[in-house]
CSV table of C-alpha atoms in Angstrom, one decimal:
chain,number,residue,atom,x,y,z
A,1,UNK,CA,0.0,0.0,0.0
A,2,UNK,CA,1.2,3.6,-1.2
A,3,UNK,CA,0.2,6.8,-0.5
A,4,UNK,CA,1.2,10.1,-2.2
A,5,UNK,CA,-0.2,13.4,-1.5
A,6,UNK,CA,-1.1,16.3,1.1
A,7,UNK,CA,-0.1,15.9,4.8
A,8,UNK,CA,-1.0,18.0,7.7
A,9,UNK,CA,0.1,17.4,11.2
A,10,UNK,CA,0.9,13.5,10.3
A,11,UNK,CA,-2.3,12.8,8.9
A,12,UNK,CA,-3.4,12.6,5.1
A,13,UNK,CA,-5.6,15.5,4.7
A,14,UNK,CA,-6.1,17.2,1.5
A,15,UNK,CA,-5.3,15.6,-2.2
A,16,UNK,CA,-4.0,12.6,-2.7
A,17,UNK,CA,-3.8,9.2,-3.8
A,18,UNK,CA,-3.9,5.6,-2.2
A,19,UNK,CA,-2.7,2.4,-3.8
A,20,UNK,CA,-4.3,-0.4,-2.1
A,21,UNK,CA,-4.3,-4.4,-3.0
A,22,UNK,CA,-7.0,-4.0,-5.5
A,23,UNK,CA,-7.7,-0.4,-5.6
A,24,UNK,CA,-7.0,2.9,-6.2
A,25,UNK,CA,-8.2,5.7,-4.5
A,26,UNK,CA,-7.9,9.5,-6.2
A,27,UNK,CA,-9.1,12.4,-4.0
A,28,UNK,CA,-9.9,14.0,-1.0
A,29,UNK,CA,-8.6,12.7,2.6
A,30,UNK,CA,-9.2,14.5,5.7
A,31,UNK,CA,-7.5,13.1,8.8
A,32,UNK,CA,-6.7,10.0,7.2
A,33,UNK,CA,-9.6,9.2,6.0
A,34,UNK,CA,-11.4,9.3,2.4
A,35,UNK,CA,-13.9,12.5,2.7
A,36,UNK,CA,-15.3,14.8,-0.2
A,37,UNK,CA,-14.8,14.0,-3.4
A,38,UNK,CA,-12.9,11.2,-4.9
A,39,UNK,CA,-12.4,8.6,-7.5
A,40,UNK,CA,-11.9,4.8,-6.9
A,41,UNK,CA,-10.8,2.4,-9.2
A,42,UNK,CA,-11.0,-1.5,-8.9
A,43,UNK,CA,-9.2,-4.0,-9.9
A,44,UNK,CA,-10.3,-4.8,-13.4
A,45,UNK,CA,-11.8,-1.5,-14.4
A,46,UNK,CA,-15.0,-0.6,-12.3
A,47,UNK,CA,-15.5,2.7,-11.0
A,48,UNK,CA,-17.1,4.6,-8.5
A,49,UNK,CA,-16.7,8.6,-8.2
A,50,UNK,CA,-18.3,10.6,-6.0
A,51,UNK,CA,-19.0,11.6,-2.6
A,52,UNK,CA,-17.5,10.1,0.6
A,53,UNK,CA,-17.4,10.3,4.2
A,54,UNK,CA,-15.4,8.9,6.5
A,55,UNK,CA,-13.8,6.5,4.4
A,56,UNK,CA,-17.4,5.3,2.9
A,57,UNK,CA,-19.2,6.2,-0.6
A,58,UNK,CA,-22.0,8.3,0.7
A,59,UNK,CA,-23.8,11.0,-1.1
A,60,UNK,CA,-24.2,10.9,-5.0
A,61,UNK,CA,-21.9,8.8,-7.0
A,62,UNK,CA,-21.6,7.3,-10.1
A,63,UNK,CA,-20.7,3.6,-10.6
A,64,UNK,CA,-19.5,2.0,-14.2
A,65,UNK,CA,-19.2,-1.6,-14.3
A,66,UNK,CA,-16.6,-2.9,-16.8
A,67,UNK,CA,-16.6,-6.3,-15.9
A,68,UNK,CA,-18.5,-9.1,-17.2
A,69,UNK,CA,-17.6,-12.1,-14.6
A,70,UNK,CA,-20.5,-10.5,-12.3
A,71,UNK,CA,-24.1,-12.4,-12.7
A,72,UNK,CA,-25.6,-9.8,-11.0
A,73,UNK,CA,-24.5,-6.6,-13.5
A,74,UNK,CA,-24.4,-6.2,-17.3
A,75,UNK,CA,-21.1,-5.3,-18.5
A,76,UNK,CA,-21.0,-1.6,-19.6
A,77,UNK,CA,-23.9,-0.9,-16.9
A,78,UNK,CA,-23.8,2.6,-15.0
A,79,UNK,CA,-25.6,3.5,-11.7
A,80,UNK,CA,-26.2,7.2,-11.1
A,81,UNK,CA,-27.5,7.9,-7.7
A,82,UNK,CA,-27.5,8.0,-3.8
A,83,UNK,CA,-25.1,5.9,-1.5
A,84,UNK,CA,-25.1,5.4,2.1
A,85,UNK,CA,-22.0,3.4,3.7
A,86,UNK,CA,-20.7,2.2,0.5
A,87,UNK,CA,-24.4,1.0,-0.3
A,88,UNK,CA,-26.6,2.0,-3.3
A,89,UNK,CA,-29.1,3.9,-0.5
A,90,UNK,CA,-32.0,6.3,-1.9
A,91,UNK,CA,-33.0,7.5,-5.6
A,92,UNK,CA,-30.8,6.1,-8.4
A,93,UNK,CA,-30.9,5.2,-12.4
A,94,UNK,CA,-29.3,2.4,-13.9
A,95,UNK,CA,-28.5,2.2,-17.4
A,96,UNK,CA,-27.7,0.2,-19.8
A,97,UNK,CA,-25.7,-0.7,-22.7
A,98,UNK,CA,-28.9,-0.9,-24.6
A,99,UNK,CA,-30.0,2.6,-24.0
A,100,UNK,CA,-32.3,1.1,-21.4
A,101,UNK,CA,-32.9,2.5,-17.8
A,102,UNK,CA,-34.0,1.5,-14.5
A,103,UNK,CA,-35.4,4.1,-12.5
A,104,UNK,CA,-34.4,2.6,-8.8
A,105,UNK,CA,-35.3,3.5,-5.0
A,106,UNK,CA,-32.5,1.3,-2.6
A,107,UNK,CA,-32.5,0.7,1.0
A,108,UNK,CA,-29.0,-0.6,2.2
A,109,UNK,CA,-27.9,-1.7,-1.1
A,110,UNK,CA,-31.3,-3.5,-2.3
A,111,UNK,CA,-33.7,-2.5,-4.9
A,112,UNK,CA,-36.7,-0.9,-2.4
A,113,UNK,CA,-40.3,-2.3,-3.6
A,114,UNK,CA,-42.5,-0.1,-1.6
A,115,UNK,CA,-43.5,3.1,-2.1
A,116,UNK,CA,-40.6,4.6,0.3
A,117,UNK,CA,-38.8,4.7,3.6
A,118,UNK,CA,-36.9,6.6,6.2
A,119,UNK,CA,-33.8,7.4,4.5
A,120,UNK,CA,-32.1,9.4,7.6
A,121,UNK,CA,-32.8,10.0,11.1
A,122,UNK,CA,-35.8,9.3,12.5
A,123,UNK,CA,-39.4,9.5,10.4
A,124,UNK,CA,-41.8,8.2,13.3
A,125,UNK,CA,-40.5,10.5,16.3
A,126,UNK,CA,-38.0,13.6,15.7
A,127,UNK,CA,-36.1,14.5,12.9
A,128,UNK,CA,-35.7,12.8,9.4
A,129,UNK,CA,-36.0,12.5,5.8
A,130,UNK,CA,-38.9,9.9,4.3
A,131,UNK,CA,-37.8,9.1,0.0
A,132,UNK,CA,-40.3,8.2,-2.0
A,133,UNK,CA,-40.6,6.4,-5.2
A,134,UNK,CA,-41.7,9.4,-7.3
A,135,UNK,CA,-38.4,11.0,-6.2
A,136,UNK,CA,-39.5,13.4,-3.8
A,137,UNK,CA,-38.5,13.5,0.2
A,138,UNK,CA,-40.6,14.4,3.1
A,139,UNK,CA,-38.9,16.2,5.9
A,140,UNK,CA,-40.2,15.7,9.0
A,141,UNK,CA,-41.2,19.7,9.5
A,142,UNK,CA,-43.1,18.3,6.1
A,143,UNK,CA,-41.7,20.6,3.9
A,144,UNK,CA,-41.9,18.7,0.2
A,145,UNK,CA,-38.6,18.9,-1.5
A,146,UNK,CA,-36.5,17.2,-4.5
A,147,UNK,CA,-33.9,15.0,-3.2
A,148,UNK,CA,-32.0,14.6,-6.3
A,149,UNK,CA,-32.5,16.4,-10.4
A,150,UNK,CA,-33.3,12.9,-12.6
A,151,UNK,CA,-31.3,13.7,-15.9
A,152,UNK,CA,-33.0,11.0,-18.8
């Protein structure tokens, strides 16, 4: 493992770049850590750049699949969407190879079949933020907004 970039008081913080086994990691780092924007890069091609936080893809990112050894992806497939802990996590599209698209709602890294869920904090009692299908969010002071612009 290699790392090249900013340092501040003995900790990677700032740009850089993080040769792992079977990564690499291009972006921000504060205290160590991979947070803001960044760009990794698997072993065999795939890709994931985006948002992090705390050393975890969180926030909207972009995922291309290269590969074809994966039963579960189509080869030239691209996710656009929301992540949470390194898990496809809110409003996303897939599309593929074929010009087709899956609009997608995810809940820890599974296709969602309701109609929506609690996304962050708490929806029943206090604070949160309720996604639904039809790509809006519900605050909990009820407030409708857009969670994320769909580009088709």
């Amino acid at each position: 493992n290699r790392y090249t970039g900013d340092w501040v008081k003995g900790e990677r913080t700032g740009k850089g770049k993080y040769l792992g086994n079977d990564f690499i990691y291009e972006g921000d780092f504060i205290e160590g850590s991979w947070a803001g924007k960044g760009k990794l890069t698997w072993e065999g091609g795939n890709t994931y750049e985006g948002d992090f936080v705390e050393g975890e893809r969180t926030g909207f990112g972009v995922w291309i699949n290269v590969r074809d050894d994966d039963p579960n992806r189509v080869k030239g497939e691209t996710y656009e969407g929301m992540y949470k802990d390194s898990a496809r996590h809110g409003i996303g599209i897939t599309s593929y190879p074929d010009g087709s698209y899956e609009i997608e709602l995810n809940k820890d890294g599974e296709i969602f079949y309701g109609d929506g869920f609690c996304s962050s904090g708490n929806c029943d009692n206090g604070r949160g933020t309720y996604v639904y299908k039809n790509e809006n969010t519900m605050k909990a002071n009820g407030r409708l907004e857009k969670e994320m612009e769909l580009a088709l």
